[in-house]
Tab-separated table of C-alpha atoms in Angstrom:
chain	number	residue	atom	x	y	z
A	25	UNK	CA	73.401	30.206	32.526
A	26	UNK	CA	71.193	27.349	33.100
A	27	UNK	CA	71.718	25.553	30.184
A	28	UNK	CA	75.502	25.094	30.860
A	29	UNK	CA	74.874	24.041	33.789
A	30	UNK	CA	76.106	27.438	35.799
A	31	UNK	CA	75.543	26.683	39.623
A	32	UNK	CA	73.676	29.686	40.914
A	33	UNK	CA	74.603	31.999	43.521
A	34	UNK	CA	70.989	32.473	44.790
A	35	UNK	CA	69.609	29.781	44.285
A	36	UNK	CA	66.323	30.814	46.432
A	37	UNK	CA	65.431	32.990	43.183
A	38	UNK	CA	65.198	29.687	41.357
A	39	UNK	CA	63.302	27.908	44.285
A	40	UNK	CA	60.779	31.208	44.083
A	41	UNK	CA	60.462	31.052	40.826
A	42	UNK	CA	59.728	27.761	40.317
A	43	UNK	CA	56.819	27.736	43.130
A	44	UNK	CA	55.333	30.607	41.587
A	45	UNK	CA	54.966	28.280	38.166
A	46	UNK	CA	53.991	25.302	39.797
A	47	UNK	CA	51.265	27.548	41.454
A	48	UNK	CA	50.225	29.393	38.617
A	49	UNK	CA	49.893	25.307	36.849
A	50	UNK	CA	47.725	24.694	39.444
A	51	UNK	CA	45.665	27.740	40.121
A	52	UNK	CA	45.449	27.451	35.853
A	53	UNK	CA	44.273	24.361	36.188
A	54	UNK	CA	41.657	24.699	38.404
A	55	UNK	CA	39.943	27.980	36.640
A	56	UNK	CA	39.699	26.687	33.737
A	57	UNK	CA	38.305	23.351	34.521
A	58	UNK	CA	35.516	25.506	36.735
A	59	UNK	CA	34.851	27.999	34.081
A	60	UNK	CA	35.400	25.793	30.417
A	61	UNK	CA	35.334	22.464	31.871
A	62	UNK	CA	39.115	22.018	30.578
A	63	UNK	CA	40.751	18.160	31.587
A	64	UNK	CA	44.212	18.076	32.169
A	65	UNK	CA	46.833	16.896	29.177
A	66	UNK	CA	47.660	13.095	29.660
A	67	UNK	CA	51.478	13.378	30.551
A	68	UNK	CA	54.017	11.996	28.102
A	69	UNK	CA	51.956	12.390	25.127
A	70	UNK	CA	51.558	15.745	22.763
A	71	UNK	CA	48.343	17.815	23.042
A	72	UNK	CA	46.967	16.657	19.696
A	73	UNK	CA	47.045	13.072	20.466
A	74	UNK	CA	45.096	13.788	24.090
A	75	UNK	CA	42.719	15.963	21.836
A	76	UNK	CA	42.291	12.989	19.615
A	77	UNK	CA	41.046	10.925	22.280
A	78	UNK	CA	39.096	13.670	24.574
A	79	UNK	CA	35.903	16.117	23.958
A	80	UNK	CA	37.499	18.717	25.798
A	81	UNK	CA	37.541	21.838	23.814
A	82	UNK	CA	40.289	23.041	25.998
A	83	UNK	CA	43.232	20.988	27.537
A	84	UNK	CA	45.656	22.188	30.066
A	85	UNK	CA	49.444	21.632	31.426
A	86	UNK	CA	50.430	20.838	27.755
A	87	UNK	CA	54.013	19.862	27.692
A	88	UNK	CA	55.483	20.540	24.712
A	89	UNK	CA	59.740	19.108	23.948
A	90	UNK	CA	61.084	19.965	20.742
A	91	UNK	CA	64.843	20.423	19.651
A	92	UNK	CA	64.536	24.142	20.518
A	93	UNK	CA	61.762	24.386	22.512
A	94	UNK	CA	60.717	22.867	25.940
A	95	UNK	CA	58.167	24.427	27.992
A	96	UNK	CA	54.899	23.637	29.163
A	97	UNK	CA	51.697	26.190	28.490
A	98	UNK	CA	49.134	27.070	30.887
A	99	UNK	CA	46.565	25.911	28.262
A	100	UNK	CA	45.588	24.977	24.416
A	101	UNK	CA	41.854	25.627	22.900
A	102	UNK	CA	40.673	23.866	19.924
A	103	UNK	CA	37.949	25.416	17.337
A	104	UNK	CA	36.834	23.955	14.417
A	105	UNK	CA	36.702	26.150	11.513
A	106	UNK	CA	34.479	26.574	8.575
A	107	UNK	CA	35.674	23.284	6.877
A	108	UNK	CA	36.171	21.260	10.305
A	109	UNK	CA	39.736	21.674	10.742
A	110	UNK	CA	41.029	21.948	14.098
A	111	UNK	CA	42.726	24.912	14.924
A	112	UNK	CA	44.543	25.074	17.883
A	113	UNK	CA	44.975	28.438	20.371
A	114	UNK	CA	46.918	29.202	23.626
A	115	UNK	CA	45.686	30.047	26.749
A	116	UNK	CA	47.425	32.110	29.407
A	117	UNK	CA	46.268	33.260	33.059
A	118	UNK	CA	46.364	36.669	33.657
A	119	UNK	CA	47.933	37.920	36.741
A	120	UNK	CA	46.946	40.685	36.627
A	121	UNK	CA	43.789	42.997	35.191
A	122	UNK	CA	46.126	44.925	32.441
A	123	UNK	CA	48.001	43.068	30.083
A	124	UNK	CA	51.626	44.132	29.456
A	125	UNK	CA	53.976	43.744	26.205
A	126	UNK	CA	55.463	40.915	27.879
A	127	UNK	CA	52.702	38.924	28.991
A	128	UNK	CA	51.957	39.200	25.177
A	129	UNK	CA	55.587	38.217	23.907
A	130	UNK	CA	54.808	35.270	26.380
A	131	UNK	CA	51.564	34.339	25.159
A	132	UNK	CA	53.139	34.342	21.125
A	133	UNK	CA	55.796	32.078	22.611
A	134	UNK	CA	53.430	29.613	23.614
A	135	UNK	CA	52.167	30.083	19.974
A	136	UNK	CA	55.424	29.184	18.247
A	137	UNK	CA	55.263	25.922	20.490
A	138	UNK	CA	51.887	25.351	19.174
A	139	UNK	CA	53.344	25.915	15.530
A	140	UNK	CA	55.891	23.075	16.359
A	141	UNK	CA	53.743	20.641	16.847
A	142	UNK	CA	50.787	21.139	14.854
A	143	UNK	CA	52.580	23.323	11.588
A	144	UNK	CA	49.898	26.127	11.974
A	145	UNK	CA	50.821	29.482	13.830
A	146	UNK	CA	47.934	30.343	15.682
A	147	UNK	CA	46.691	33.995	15.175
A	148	UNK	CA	45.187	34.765	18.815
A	149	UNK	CA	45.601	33.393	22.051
A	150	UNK	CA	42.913	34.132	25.028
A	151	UNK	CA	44.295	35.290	28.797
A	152	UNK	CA	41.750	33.993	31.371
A	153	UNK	CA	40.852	36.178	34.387
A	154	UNK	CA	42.458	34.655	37.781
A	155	UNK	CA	39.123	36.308	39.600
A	156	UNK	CA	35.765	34.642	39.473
A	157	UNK	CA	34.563	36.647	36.665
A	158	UNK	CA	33.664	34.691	33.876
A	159	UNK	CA	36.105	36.372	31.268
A	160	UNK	CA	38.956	36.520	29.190
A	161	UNK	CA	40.984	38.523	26.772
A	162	UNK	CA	41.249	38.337	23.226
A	163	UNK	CA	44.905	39.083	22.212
A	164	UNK	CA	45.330	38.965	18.305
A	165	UNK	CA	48.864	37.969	17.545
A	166	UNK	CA	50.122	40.324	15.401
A	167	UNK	CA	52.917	40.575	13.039
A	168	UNK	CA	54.737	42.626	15.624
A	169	UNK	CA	54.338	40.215	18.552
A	170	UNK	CA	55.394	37.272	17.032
A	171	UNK	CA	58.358	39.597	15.451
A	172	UNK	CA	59.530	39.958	18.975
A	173	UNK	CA	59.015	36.297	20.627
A	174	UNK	CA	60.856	35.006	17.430
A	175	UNK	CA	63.880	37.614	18.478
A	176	UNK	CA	63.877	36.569	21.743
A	177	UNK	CA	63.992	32.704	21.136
A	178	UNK	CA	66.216	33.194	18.457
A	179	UNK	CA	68.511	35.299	20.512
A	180	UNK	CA	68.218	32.642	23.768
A	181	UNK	CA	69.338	29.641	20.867
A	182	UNK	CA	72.190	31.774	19.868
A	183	UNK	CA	72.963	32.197	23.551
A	184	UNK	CA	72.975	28.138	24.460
A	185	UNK	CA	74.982	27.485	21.298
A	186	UNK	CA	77.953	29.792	22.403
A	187	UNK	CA	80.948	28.471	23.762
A	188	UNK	CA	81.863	30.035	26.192
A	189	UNK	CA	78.353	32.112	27.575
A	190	UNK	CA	77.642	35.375	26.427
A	191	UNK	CA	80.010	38.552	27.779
A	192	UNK	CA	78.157	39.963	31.033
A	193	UNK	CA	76.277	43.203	30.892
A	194	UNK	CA	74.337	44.119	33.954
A	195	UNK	CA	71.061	45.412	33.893
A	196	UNK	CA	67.797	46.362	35.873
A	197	UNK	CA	66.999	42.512	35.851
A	198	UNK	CA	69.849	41.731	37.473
A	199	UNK	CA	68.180	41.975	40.759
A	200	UNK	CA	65.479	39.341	40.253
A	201	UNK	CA	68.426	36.602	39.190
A	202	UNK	CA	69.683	33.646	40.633
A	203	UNK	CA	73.192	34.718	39.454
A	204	UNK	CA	73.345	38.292	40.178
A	205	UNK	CA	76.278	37.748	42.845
A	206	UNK	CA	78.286	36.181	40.034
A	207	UNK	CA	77.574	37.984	37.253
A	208	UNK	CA	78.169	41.091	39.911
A	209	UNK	CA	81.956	39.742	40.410
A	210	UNK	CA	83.108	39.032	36.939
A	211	UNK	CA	81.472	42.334	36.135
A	212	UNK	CA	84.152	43.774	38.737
A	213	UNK	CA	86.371	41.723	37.809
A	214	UNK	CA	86.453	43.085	33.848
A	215	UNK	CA	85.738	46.795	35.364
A	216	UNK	CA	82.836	46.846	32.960
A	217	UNK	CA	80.939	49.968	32.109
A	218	UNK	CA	77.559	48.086	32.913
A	219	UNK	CA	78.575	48.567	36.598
A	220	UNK	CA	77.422	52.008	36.614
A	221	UNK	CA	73.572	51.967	36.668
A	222	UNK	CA	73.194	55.142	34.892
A	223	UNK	CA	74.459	54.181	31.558
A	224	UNK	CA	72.108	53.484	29.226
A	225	UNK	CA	73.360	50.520	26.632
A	226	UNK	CA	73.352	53.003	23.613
A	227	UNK	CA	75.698	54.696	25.769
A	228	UNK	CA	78.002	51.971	26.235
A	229	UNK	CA	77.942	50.833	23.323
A	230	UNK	CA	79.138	54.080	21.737
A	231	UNK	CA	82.299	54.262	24.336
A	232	UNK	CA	82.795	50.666	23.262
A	233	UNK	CA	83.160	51.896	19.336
A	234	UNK	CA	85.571	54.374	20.339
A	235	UNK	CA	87.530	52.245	22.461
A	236	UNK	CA	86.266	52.849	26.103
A	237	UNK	CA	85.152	49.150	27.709
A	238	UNK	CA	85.943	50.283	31.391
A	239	UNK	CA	85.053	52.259	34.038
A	240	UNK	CA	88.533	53.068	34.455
A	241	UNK	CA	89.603	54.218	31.181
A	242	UNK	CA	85.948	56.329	31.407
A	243	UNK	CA	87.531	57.923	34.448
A	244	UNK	CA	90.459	59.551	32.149
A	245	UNK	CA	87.467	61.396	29.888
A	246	UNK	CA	86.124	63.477	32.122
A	247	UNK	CA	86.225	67.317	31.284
A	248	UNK	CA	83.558	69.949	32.294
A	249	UNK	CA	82.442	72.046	29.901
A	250	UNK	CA	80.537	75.304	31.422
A	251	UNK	CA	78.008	76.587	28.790
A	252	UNK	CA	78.534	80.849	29.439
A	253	UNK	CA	75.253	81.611	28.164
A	254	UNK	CA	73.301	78.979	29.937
A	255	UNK	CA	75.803	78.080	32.942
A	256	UNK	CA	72.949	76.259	34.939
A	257	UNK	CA	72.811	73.501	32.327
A	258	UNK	CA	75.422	71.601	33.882
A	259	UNK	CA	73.535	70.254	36.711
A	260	UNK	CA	70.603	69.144	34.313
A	261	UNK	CA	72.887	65.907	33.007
A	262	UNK	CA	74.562	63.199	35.024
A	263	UNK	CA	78.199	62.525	33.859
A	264	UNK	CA	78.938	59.052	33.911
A	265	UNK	CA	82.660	59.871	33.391
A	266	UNK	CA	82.648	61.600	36.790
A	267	UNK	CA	81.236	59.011	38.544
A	268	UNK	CA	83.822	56.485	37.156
A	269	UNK	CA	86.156	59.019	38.482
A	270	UNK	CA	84.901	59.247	41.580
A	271	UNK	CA	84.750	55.223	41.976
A	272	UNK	CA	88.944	55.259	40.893
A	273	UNK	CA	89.893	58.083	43.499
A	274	UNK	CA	87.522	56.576	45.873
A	275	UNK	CA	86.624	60.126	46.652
A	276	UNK	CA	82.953	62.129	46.513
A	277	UNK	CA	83.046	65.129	44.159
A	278	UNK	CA	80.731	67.825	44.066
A	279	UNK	CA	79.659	70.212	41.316
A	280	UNK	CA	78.021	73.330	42.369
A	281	UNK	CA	76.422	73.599	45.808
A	282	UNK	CA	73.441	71.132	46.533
A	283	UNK	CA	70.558	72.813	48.377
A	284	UNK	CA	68.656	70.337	50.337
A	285	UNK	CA	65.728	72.786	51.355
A	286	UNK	CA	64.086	70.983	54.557
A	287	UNK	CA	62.575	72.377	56.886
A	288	UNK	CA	62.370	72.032	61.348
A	289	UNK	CA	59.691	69.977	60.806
A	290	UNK	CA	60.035	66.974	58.362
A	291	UNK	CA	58.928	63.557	57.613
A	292	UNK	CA	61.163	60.877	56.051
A	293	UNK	CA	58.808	59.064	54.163
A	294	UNK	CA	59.919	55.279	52.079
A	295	UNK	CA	56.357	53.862	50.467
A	296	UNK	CA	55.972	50.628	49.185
A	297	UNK	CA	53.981	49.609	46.544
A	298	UNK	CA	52.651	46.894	43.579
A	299	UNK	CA	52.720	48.798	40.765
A	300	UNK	CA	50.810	46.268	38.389
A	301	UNK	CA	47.965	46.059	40.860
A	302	UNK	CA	48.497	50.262	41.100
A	303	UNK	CA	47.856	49.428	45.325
A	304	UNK	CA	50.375	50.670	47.973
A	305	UNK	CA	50.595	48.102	50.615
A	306	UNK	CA	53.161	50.005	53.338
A	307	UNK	CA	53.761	53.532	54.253
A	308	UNK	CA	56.771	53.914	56.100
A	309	UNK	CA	57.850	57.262	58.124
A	310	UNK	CA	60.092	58.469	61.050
A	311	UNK	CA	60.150	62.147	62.461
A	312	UNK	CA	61.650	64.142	65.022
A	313	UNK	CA	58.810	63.947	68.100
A	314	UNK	CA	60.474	66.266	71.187
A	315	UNK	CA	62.981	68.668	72.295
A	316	UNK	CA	65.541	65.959	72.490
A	317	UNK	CA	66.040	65.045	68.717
A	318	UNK	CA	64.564	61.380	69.043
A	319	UNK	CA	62.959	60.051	65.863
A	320	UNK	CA	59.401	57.902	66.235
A	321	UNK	CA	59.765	55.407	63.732
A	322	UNK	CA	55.649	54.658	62.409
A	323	UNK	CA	54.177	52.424	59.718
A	324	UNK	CA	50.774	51.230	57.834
A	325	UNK	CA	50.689	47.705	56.360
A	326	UNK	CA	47.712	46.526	54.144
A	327	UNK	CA	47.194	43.738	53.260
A	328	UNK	CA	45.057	44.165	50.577
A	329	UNK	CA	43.280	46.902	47.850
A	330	UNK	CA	40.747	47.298	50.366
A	331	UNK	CA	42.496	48.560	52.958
A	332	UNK	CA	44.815	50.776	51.400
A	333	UNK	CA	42.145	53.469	52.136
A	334	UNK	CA	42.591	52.819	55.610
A	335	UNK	CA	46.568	53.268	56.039
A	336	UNK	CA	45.929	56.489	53.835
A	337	UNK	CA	43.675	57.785	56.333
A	338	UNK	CA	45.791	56.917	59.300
A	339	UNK	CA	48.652	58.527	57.625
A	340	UNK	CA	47.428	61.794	57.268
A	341	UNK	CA	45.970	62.275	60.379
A	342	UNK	CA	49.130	61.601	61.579
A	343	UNK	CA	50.429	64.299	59.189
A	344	UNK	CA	47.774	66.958	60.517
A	345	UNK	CA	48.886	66.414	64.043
A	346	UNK	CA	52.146	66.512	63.028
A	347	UNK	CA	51.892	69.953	61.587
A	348	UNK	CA	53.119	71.026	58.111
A	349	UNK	CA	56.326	69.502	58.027
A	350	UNK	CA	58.243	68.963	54.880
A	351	UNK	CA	58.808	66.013	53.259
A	352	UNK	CA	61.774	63.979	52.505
A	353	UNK	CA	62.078	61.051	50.279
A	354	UNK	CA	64.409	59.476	47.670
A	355	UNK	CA	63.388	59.494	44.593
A	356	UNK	CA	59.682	60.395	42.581
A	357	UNK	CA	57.345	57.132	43.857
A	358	UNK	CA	56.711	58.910	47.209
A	359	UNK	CA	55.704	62.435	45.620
A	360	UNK	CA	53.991	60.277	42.881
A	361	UNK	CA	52.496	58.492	45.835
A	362	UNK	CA	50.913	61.615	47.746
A	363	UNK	CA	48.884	62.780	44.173
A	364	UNK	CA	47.549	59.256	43.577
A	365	UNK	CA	46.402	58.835	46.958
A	366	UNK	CA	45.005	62.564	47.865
A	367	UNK	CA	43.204	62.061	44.303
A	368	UNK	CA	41.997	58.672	44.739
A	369	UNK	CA	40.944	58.971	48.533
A	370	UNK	CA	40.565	62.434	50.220
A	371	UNK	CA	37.139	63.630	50.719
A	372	UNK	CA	37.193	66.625	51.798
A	373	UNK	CA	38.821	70.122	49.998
A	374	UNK	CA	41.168	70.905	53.362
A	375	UNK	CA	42.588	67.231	53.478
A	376	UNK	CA	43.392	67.671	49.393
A	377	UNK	CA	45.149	71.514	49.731
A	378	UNK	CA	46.990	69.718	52.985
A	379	UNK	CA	48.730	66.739	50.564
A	380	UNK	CA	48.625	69.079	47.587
A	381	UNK	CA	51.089	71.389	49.309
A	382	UNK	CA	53.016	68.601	50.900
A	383	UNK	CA	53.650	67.196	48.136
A	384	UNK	CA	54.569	71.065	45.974
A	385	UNK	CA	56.877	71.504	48.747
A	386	UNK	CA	58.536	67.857	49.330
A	387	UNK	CA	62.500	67.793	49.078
A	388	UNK	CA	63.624	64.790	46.613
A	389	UNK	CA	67.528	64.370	48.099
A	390	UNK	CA	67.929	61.686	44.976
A	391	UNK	CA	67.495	65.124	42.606
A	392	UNK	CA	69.667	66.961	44.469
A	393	UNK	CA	72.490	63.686	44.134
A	394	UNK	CA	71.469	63.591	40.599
A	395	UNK	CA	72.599	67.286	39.406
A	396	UNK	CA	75.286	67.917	41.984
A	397	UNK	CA	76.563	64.758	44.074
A	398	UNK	CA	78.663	61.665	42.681
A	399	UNK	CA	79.669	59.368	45.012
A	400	UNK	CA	82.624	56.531	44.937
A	401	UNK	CA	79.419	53.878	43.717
A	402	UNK	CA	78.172	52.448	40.471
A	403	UNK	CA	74.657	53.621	41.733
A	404	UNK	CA	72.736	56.664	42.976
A	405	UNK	CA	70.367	53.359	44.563
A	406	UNK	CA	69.341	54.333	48.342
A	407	UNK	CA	71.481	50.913	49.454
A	408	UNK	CA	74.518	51.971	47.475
A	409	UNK	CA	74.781	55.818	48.876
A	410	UNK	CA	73.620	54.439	52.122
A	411	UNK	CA	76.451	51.151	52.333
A	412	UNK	CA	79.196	54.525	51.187
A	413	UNK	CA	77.588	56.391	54.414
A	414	UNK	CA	78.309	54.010	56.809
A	415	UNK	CA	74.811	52.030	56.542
A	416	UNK	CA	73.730	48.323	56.344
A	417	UNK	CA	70.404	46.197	55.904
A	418	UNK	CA	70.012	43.688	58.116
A	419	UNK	CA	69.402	41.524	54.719
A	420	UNK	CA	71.351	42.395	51.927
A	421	UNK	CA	69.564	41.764	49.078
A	422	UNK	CA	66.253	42.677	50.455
A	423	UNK	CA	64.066	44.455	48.112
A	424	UNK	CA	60.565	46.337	48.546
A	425	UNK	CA	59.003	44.461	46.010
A	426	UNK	CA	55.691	41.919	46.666
């Protein structure tokens, strides 16, 4: 989109995007000149000229313009080999303590750009710790890796080149994008099967061979099958042909009868997390507190790792006084939530059998949508069955995530 110059419709994704770079340059910048004595690249001129004229072993901010490539990596490391050749490496920060298949994929990409300039791949590149630990990890660039960068450049080039863009498919992404609320409308606009979120792509692309390429014409499929000697197994699958039904009648239809087991007591518990640092930050929770029906809203913020130990302690003794109430979330983070936590910071044996059974008897309401509910919405999402029910945020797009 930005290459042809598409004006986005949020553009505050771009802004945020673009300060998180310039601040990962900079924090870069200033770890690696503390820990390797790195200088940073002269602008305007490639990083083997500045290497030419500098004993830095390691420069950083290397700006690299080719016909297909422009970018600018975190980093480049020269070694000398056996016969005094220069060899040249990339250098990544890590954000985080585990490195992901992406931040590989990134770190090869800043490899090819290497290759472009010097006519060597490099075969490792080196993530530096953002901490003050003097580390950093070895990533050999395998086969594999590079297989995959290559794939996605390639695939990016073959995007730019098309006239017009590339036909919209919506994804999980979608959410993080600058042009979600456009992309959003032409996907409406077409009646696209990538509107409903629980279609998988090998899905779609299998109602696309036989002639299926909206959610309308999905509608006209739908047919339930009962299986007599295992009847049960019809609430195990979600039928995407239903729910394209349900969006064309604009009408909720039910299979079977949903049991939502919860109790006089419950809790309706939302937790927020940061799933690559594995550290919940906010527990969120309302209950009924009276005779009258009125809900006490309650939360615990931290704002970092060590005080997550805290909010978890808060939280249950707000639980024990409580009771043993039951309870009710959306989806499997909060359950998943209650093990992690009672494993990772209960003490004592009564606090652990406490979670342990809160958490056996919790009531998921998105498993009880999944088998047996299907909305007029493209997505069993908490802010789509919530916006049907009457429901609004007071910001639209606002998202749990750090």
């Amino acid at each position: 989109m930005q290459s042809v110059g598409t004006i986005a419709t949020e553009p505050e994704f771009a802004e945020y995007q673009t300060r998180i770079a310039n601040d990962l340059a900079q924090k870069f910048h200033l770890i690696a000149a503390k820990k390797f004595a790195a200088v940073m690249c002269p602008p305007g001129i490639s990083f083997v000229n500045a290497f030419r004229y500098s004993n830095a072993l390691i420069l950083v901010n290397c700006a690299i313009r080719t016909q297909s490539i422009r970018t600018v990596i975190h980093g480049v490391e020269r070694i000398a080999d056996n016969n005094r050749t220069e060899q040249y490496f990339p250098l990544r920060l890590a954000l985080e303590q585990k490195i992901t298949k992406i931040d590989k994929i990134l770190l090869a990409f800043d490899a090819i750009a290497i290759e472009s300039q010097t006519g060597r791949i490099p075969t490792f590149g080196r993530f530096i710790a953002k901490d003050d630990k003097d580390k950093s990890q070895k990533v050999q660039l395998t086969d594999s890796i590079m297989d995959s960068a290559r794939s996605a450049l390639n695939e990016l080039l073959a995007f730019e080149s098309k006239q017009p863009p590339p036909e919209i498919i919506l994804n999980r992404h979608c959410s993080e994008c600058e042009f979600q609320t456009r992309c959003r409308k032409l996907a409406e606009k077409c009646d696209d099967l990538s509107l409903i979120s629980t279609m998988s792509a090998k899905e779609r692309l299998k109602l696309n061979d036989t002639g299926i390429f909206t959610v309308t014409q999905l509608s006209y499929t739908f047919h339930l099958r009962r299986n007599r000697k295992n009847p049960d197994s019809i609430y195990r699958k979600r039928y995407n042909a239903l729910t394209a039904l349900a969006i064309r009648e604009n009408k909720t239809h039910v299979i079977g009868r949903p049991n939502l087991e919860i109790g006089k007591k419950s809790i309706f518990l939302d937790v927020e997390g940061y799933p690559a640092k594995d550290f919940y930050y906010l527990i969120g929770f309302c209950y009924e507190d009276g005779d009258d029906g009125s809900l006490t809203y309650q939360y615990y913020w931290a704002d970092d790792p060590s005080q997550e130990c805290t909010i978890w302690e808060n939280f249950v003794a707000t639980l024990k006084n409580i009771g043993s109430p039951t309870m009710v979330h959306y989806g499997a983070y909060e359950k998943e939530f209650l093990k992690k936590m009672n494993k990772r910071h209960s003490v004592s044996e009564e606090t652990k059998q406490f979670i342990d059974d809160l958490a056996n008897n919790s009531c998921n309401v998105l498993s009880t949508i999944y088998s047996h509910i299907y909305f007029p919405v493209y997505s069993n999402g908490l802010k789509a069955v919530g916006g049907y029910c009457g429901y609004t945020w007071t910001v639209p797009n606002a998202s749990g995530g750090p």
